[in-house]
PDB file of C-alpha atoms and ligand atoms in Angstrom:
ATOM      1  CA  MET A1157      -3.678  -1.595  18.055  1.00  0.00           C
ATOM      2  CA  ARG A1158      -4.988   0.996  15.506  1.00  0.00           C
ATOM      3  CA  VAL A1159      -4.355   0.033  11.534  1.00  0.00           C
ATOM      4  CA  LEU A1160      -5.316   1.831   9.011  1.00  0.00           C
ATOM      5  CA  ASP A1161      -5.879  -0.452   5.600  1.00  0.00           C
ATOM      6  CA  LEU A1162      -5.331   1.918   2.277  1.00  0.00           C
ATOM      7  CA  GLY A1163      -6.782   0.083  -0.164  1.00  0.00           C
ATOM      8  CA  THR A1164      -8.766  -1.325   1.572  1.00  0.00           C
ATOM      9  CA  GLY A1165     -10.852  -2.613  -1.143  1.00  0.00           C
ATOM     10  CA  THR A1166     -13.547  -4.983  -0.813  1.00  0.00           C
ATOM     11  CA  GLY A1167     -11.853  -4.923   3.345  1.00  0.00           C
ATOM     12  CA  ASN A1168      -9.715  -9.062   2.931  1.00  0.00           C
ATOM     13  CA  LEU A1169      -6.753  -7.240   5.074  1.00  0.00           C
ATOM     14  CA  ALA A1170      -9.134  -5.496   6.895  1.00  0.00           C
ATOM     15  CA  ALA A1171     -10.821  -8.221   8.253  1.00  0.00           C
ATOM     16  CA  ARG A1172      -7.547  -9.839   9.707  1.00  0.00           C
ATOM     17  CA  PHE A1173      -6.865  -7.744  11.971  1.00  0.00           C
ATOM     18  CA  ALA A1174     -10.056  -6.744  12.956  1.00  0.00           C
ATOM     19  CA  ALA A1175     -10.584 -10.651  13.654  1.00  0.00           C
ATOM     20  CA  PHE A1176      -7.812  -9.451  16.536  1.00  0.00           C
ATOM     21  CA  ALA A1177     -10.386  -6.676  17.241  1.00  0.00           C
ATOM     22  CA  CYS A1178      -7.438  -3.932  15.735  1.00  0.00           C
ATOM     23  CA  THR A1179      -9.594  -0.939  15.476  1.00  0.00           C
ATOM     24  CA  VAL A1180      -9.287  -0.438  11.731  1.00  0.00           C
ATOM     25  CA  ILE A1181     -10.425   2.052   9.221  1.00  0.00           C
ATOM     26  CA  GLY A1182     -10.320   0.547   5.548  1.00  0.00           C
ATOM     27  CA  VAL A1183      -9.669   3.434   3.062  1.00  0.00           C
ATOM     28  CA  ASP A1184     -10.431   3.535  -1.058  1.00  0.00           C
ATOM     29  CA  PHE A1185     -11.725   6.152  -3.379  1.00  0.00           C
ATOM     30  CA  SER A1186     -14.254   2.888  -4.405  1.00  0.00           C
ATOM     31  CA  SER A1187     -18.110   2.907  -3.047  1.00  0.00           C
ATOM     32  CA  GLU A1188     -19.049  -0.460  -4.149  1.00  0.00           C
ATOM     33  CA  MET A1189     -15.197  -1.907  -2.879  1.00  0.00           C
ATOM     34  CA  LEU A1190     -16.496   0.162   0.206  1.00  0.00           C
ATOM     35  CA  ALA A1191     -19.879  -0.831   0.129  1.00  0.00           C
ATOM     36  CA  ALA A1192     -18.300  -5.141  -0.005  1.00  0.00           C
ATOM     37  CA  ALA A1193     -16.233  -3.374   2.698  1.00  0.00           C
ATOM     38  CA  ARG A1194     -18.467  -2.973   5.192  1.00  0.00           C
ATOM     39  CA  ARG A1195     -21.273  -5.867   4.684  1.00  0.00           C
ATOM     40  CA  LYS A1196     -18.218  -8.261   5.473  1.00  0.00           C
ATOM     41  CA  VAL A1197     -16.187  -6.173   7.900  1.00  0.00           C
ATOM     42  CA  PRO A1198     -18.546  -4.833   9.826  1.00  0.00           C
ATOM     43  CA  ASP A1199     -16.551  -4.094  13.208  1.00  0.00           C
ATOM     44  CA  ALA A1200     -14.593  -1.648  10.909  1.00  0.00           C
ATOM     45  CA  ARG A1201     -14.697   1.919   9.535  1.00  0.00           C
ATOM     46  CA  PHE A1202     -14.801   2.635   6.059  1.00  0.00           C
ATOM     47  CA  VAL A1203     -13.322   6.086   4.656  1.00  0.00           C
ATOM     48  CA  ARG A1204     -14.409   7.355   0.919  1.00  0.00           C
ATOM     49  CA  GLY A1205     -11.047   8.912   0.492  1.00  0.00           C
ATOM     50  CA  ASP A1206      -8.593   8.956  -3.330  1.00  0.00           C
ATOM     51  CA  LEU A1207      -5.088   8.573  -1.635  1.00  0.00           C
ATOM     52  CA  THR A1208      -3.519  11.156  -3.865  1.00  0.00           C
ATOM     53  CA  GLY A1209      -5.340  13.524  -2.499  1.00  0.00           C
ATOM     54  CA  GLY A1210      -5.620  15.172   0.891  1.00  0.00           C
ATOM     55  CA  LEU A1211      -7.358  12.417   2.600  1.00  0.00           C
ATOM     56  CA  ASP A1212      -8.878  15.164   5.624  1.00  0.00           C
ATOM     57  CA  LEU A1213     -11.414  12.635   6.778  1.00  0.00           C
ATOM     58  CA  LEU A1214      -8.298  10.559   8.331  1.00  0.00           C
ATOM     59  CA  GLY A1215      -8.487  15.156  10.263  1.00  0.00           C
ATOM     60  CA  ASP A1216      -5.298  14.141  12.708  1.00  0.00           C
ATOM     61  CA  GLU A1217      -5.717  10.109  13.794  1.00  0.00           C
ATOM     62  CA  ARG A1218      -2.745   8.436  14.200  1.00  0.00           C
ATOM     63  CA  PHE A1219      -2.354   4.822  13.655  1.00  0.00           C
ATOM     64  CA  ASP A1220       0.408   2.079  15.364  1.00  0.00           C
ATOM     65  CA  LEU A1221       0.616   0.659  11.899  1.00  0.00           C
ATOM     66  CA  ILE A1222      -0.183   1.230   8.698  1.00  0.00           C
ATOM     67  CA  VAL A1223      -1.043  -1.766   5.752  1.00  0.00           C
ATOM     68  CA  SER A1224      -1.860  -1.789   2.180  1.00  0.00           C
ATOM     69  CA  ALA A1225      -2.092  -4.964  -0.272  1.00  0.00           C
ATOM     70  CA  TYR A1226      -1.868  -4.823  -4.208  1.00  0.00           C
ATOM     71  CA  VAL A1227      -2.953  -1.131  -4.014  1.00  0.00           C
ATOM     72  CA  PHE A1228       0.578   0.975  -4.603  1.00  0.00           C
ATOM     73  CA  HIS A1229       1.729  -0.076  -7.893  1.00  0.00           C
ATOM     74  CA  GLU A1230      -1.497   2.552  -9.573  1.00  0.00           C
ATOM     75  CA  PHE A1231       1.278   4.904  -8.978  1.00  0.00           C
ATOM     76  CA  ASP A1232       4.298   6.066 -10.157  1.00  0.00           C
ATOM     77  CA  LEU A1233       7.565   6.116  -8.487  1.00  0.00           C
ATOM     78  CA  SER A1234       7.277   9.969  -6.600  1.00  0.00           C
ATOM     79  CA  THR A1235       3.595   9.435  -6.367  1.00  0.00           C
ATOM     80  CA  LYS A1236       4.819   6.306  -4.238  1.00  0.00           C
ATOM     81  CA  VAL A1237       6.904   8.095  -2.090  1.00  0.00           C
ATOM     82  CA  SER A1238       4.640  11.278  -1.644  1.00  0.00           C
ATOM     83  CA  ILE A1239       2.337   9.289  -0.153  1.00  0.00           C
ATOM     84  CA  LEU A1240       4.415   6.860   1.907  1.00  0.00           C
ATOM     85  CA  LYS A1241       5.373  10.417   3.347  1.00  0.00           C
ATOM     86  CA  ARG A1242       2.770  11.960   4.438  1.00  0.00           C
ATOM     87  CA  PHE A1243       0.750   9.027   5.961  1.00  0.00           C
ATOM     88  CA  VAL A1244       3.885   8.310   7.727  1.00  0.00           C
ATOM     89  CA  ARG A1245       4.446  12.297   8.939  1.00  0.00           C
ATOM     90  CA  ASP A1246       0.397  12.359   9.388  1.00  0.00           C
ATOM     91  CA  HIS A1247      -1.518   8.932  10.812  1.00  0.00           C
ATOM     92  CA  LEU A1248       1.597   7.650  11.899  1.00  0.00           C
ATOM     93  CA  THR A1249       2.461   7.312  15.864  1.00  0.00           C
ATOM     94  CA  GLU A1250       5.778   7.608  16.878  1.00  0.00           C
ATOM     95  CA  ARG A1251       7.280   3.798  16.805  1.00  0.00           C
ATOM     96  CA  LYS A1252       5.996   4.777  13.147  1.00  0.00           C
ATOM     97  CA  ARG A1253       5.287   0.582  11.582  1.00  0.00           C
ATOM     98  CA  MET A1254       4.008   0.971   7.973  1.00  0.00           C
ATOM     99  CA  ILE A1255       3.942  -2.523   5.776  1.00  0.00           C
ATOM    100  CA  ILE A1256       3.567  -2.226   2.035  1.00  0.00           C
ATOM    101  CA  GLY A1257       2.704  -5.997  -0.011  1.00  0.00           C
ATOM    102  CA  ASP A1258       2.611  -5.779  -3.783  1.00  0.00           C
ATOM    103  CA  ILE A1259       3.607  -6.484  -7.243  1.00  0.00           C
ATOM    104  CA  ALA A1260       7.386  -6.474  -7.034  1.00  0.00           C
ATOM    105  CA  PHE A1261      10.945  -7.121  -7.961  1.00  0.00           C
ATOM    106  CA  PRO A1262      13.880  -6.734  -6.053  1.00  0.00           C
ATOM    107  CA  THR A1263      16.026  -4.621  -8.820  1.00  0.00           C
ATOM    108  CA  VAL A1264      15.375  -3.091 -11.487  1.00  0.00           C
ATOM    109  CA  LYS A1265      16.737  -5.435 -14.234  1.00  0.00           C
ATOM    110  CA  GLU A1266      14.736  -8.151 -12.861  1.00  0.00           C
ATOM    111  CA  ARG A1267      11.720  -6.382 -13.604  1.00  0.00           C
ATOM    112  CA  GLU A1268      12.891  -5.861 -16.779  1.00  0.00           C
ATOM    113  CA  GLU A1269      13.528  -9.755 -16.973  1.00  0.00           C
ATOM    114  CA  ALA A1270      10.042 -10.342 -15.467  1.00  0.00           C
ATOM    115  CA  HIS A1271       7.990  -7.582 -18.565  1.00  0.00           C
ATOM    116  CA  ARG A1272      10.296  -9.761 -21.746  1.00  0.00           C
ATOM    117  CA  ARG A1273       9.071 -13.017 -20.055  1.00  0.00           C
ATOM    118  CA  TRP A1274       5.795 -12.134 -18.559  1.00  0.00           C
ATOM    119  CA  ALA A1275       4.991  -9.787 -21.844  1.00  0.00           C
ATOM    120  CA  ALA A1276       1.274 -10.433 -22.804  1.00  0.00           C
ATOM    121  CA  GLN A1277       0.203 -10.564 -19.301  1.00  0.00           C
ATOM    122  CA  TRP A1278       2.477  -7.482 -17.995  1.00  0.00           C
ATOM    123  CA  ASP A1279      -0.149  -4.828 -17.497  1.00  0.00           C
ATOM    124  CA  GLU A1280       1.659  -1.596 -19.195  1.00  0.00           C
ATOM    125  CA  GLU A1281      -0.058   1.751 -17.236  1.00  0.00           C
ATOM    126  CA  GLU A1282       0.763  -0.635 -13.528  1.00  0.00           C
ATOM    127  CA  HIS A1283       3.869   0.804 -11.720  1.00  0.00           C
ATOM    128  CA  TYR A1284       5.607  -2.729 -10.748  1.00  0.00           C
ATOM    129  CA  TRP A1285       8.027  -2.065  -7.456  1.00  0.00           C
ATOM    130  CA  ALA A1286      11.426  -2.231  -7.845  1.00  0.00           C
ATOM    131  CA  ALA A1287      12.411  -2.544  -4.946  1.00  0.00           C
ATOM    132  CA  ASP A1288      16.393  -1.607  -5.022  1.00  0.00           C
ATOM    133  CA  GLU A1289      14.891   2.145  -6.423  1.00  0.00           C
ATOM    134  CA  ALA A1290      11.909   1.759  -4.530  1.00  0.00           C
ATOM    135  CA  ILE A1291      13.984   2.333  -1.428  1.00  0.00           C
ATOM    136  CA  ALA A1292      16.861   5.071  -2.924  1.00  0.00           C
ATOM    137  CA  ALA A1293      14.212   6.638  -3.502  1.00  0.00           C
ATOM    138  CA  CYS A1294      12.308   6.624  -0.396  1.00  0.00           C
ATOM    139  CA  GLU A1295      15.222   6.836   1.030  1.00  0.00           C
ATOM    140  CA  LYS A1296      15.861  10.540   0.388  1.00  0.00           C
ATOM    141  CA  ALA A1297      13.088  11.706   1.214  1.00  0.00           C
ATOM    142  CA  GLY A1298      13.661  10.113   4.250  1.00  0.00           C
ATOM    143  CA  LEU A1299      11.928   7.346   4.749  1.00  0.00           C
ATOM    144  CA  GLN A1300      14.146   3.696   6.357  1.00  0.00           C
ATOM    145  CA  ALA A1301      12.460   0.639   4.257  1.00  0.00           C
ATOM    146  CA  ARG A1302      13.473  -2.759   4.229  1.00  0.00           C
ATOM    147  CA  TYR A1303      12.582  -5.310   1.762  1.00  0.00           C
ATOM    148  CA  VAL A1304      11.209  -9.726   1.506  1.00  0.00           C
ATOM    149  CA  GLN A1305      10.500 -11.058  -1.355  1.00  0.00           C
ATOM    150  CA  VAL A1306       6.636 -13.423  -0.943  1.00  0.00           C
ATOM    151  CA  SER A1307       7.177 -14.700  -4.551  1.00  0.00           C
ATOM    152  CA  CYS A1308       7.592 -14.448  -7.891  1.00  0.00           C
ATOM    153  CA  CYS A1309       6.240 -10.919  -7.895  1.00  0.00           C
ATOM    154  CA  GLY A1310       5.554 -10.359  -4.994  1.00  0.00           C
ATOM    155  CA  GLY A1311       7.418  -8.631  -2.494  1.00  0.00           C
ATOM    156  CA  VAL A1312       6.524  -6.496   1.114  1.00  0.00           C
ATOM    157  CA  PHE A1313       8.398  -3.007   2.299  1.00  0.00           C
ATOM    158  CA  SER A1314       8.568  -1.890   5.832  1.00  0.00           C
ATOM    159  CA  THR A1315       9.377   0.553   7.949  1.00  0.00           C
TER     160      THR A1315
HETATM  161  C1  LIG B  69      -6.317  -4.953  -5.658  1.00  0.00           C
HETATM  162  S1  LIG B  69      -7.504  -4.015  -4.881  1.00  0.00           S
HETATM  163  C2  LIG B  69      -6.782  -4.169  -3.473  1.00  0.00           C
HETATM  164  C3  LIG B  69      -7.618  -4.600  -2.543  1.00  0.00           C
HETATM  165  C4  LIG B  69      -7.520  -5.006  -0.541  1.00  0.00           C
HETATM  166  N1  LIG B  69      -6.251  -4.196  -0.680  1.00  0.00           N
HETATM  167  C5  LIG B  69      -6.799  -6.588  -0.937  1.00  0.00           C
HETATM  168  O1  LIG B  69      -5.530  -6.283  -0.478  1.00  0.00           O
HETATM  169  O2  LIG B  69      -7.809  -7.486  -0.894  1.00  0.00           O
HETATM  170  C6  LIG B  69      -6.816  -2.258  -5.195  1.00  0.00           C
HETATM  171  C7  LIG B  69      -7.830  -1.161  -4.737  1.00  0.00           C
HETATM  172  O3  LIG B  69      -6.990   0.502  -4.319  1.00  0.00           O
HETATM  173  C8  LIG B  69      -8.696   0.682  -4.518  1.00  0.00           C
HETATM  174  N2  LIG B  69      -7.177   1.712  -5.041  1.00  0.00           N
HETATM  175  C9  LIG B  69      -6.819   1.968  -6.077  1.00  0.00           C
HETATM  176  N3  LIG B  69      -6.674   3.557  -6.358  1.00  0.00           N
HETATM  177  C10 LIG B  69      -6.981   4.119  -5.835  1.00  0.00           C
HETATM  178  C11 LIG B  69      -6.588   5.683  -5.050  1.00  0.00           C
HETATM  179  N4  LIG B  69      -6.137   5.910  -5.278  1.00  0.00           N
HETATM  180  N5  LIG B  69      -7.345   6.549  -3.396  1.00  0.00           N
HETATM  181  C12 LIG B  69      -7.770   4.716  -3.109  1.00  0.00           C
HETATM  182  N6  LIG B  69      -8.175   3.800  -3.341  1.00  0.00           N
HETATM  183  C13 LIG B  69      -7.622   3.250  -4.271  1.00  0.00           C
HETATM  184  C14 LIG B  69      -9.097   0.256  -5.044  1.00  0.00           C
HETATM  185  O4  LIG B  69     -10.509   0.940  -5.973  1.00  0.00           O
HETATM  186  C15 LIG B  69      -9.089  -0.766  -5.126  1.00  0.00           C
HETATM  187  O5  LIG B  69     -10.292  -1.147  -4.543  1.00  0.00           O
END
C-alpha cells in the first residue's frame, strides 16, 4: 500500500506504516523534523513542503491512503477543507481513503464548553476541530467524511 503522511513530524505515524512494509512518503515544512524522521524511518521517503501551498514535489503521485496526526488544528476551517479537497483530488487513488486524527470535539457547542473548562491550557492560535461544522463544510465541498471521538479532546475523521 502507498501511504502519504501529511505533517509527518519526526515520522511517528510514518513508522507505523513502514513497519507493515507500506511505501511511505512523509511531508513536513520543517527540515529539523524531517531530519529526525529520516533517522527514525530510513525506509520511508520524506519531502519538504508546505501543506497550504502547492506540493509540486509530489507531482502526480497517487496514494492508497493519506493520513495525518495532530497537524490540521494549525489551519482554520476553510483552509482545512481546501487542503483536504486538493489532496483527495490530486493524490488519492480511486479507493479514496483519507484518515485524519487531531484535537477535536463532536460539536461546536462541546468545543465551546471545553474552551471554558480548559481556558488556561487552550492555545488561542490553534483551530481545534468541531466535527459537526467540519463535516458540513466537507459535504458542501463535495467530500463525504465520518467522525469518531476517541478521547475527551481527540477524534478521527475518515473519508
Ligand atoms: C504536532 S506535530 C505532529 C507530527 C506527527 N504527525 C506526529 O503525530 O507525531 C505537527 C507537525 O506538522 C507540521 N506542520 C505544521 N504546519 C505545516 C504546514 N503548513 N505544512 C507542512 N507541515 C506542517 C509541523 O512542522 C510538525 O512537524
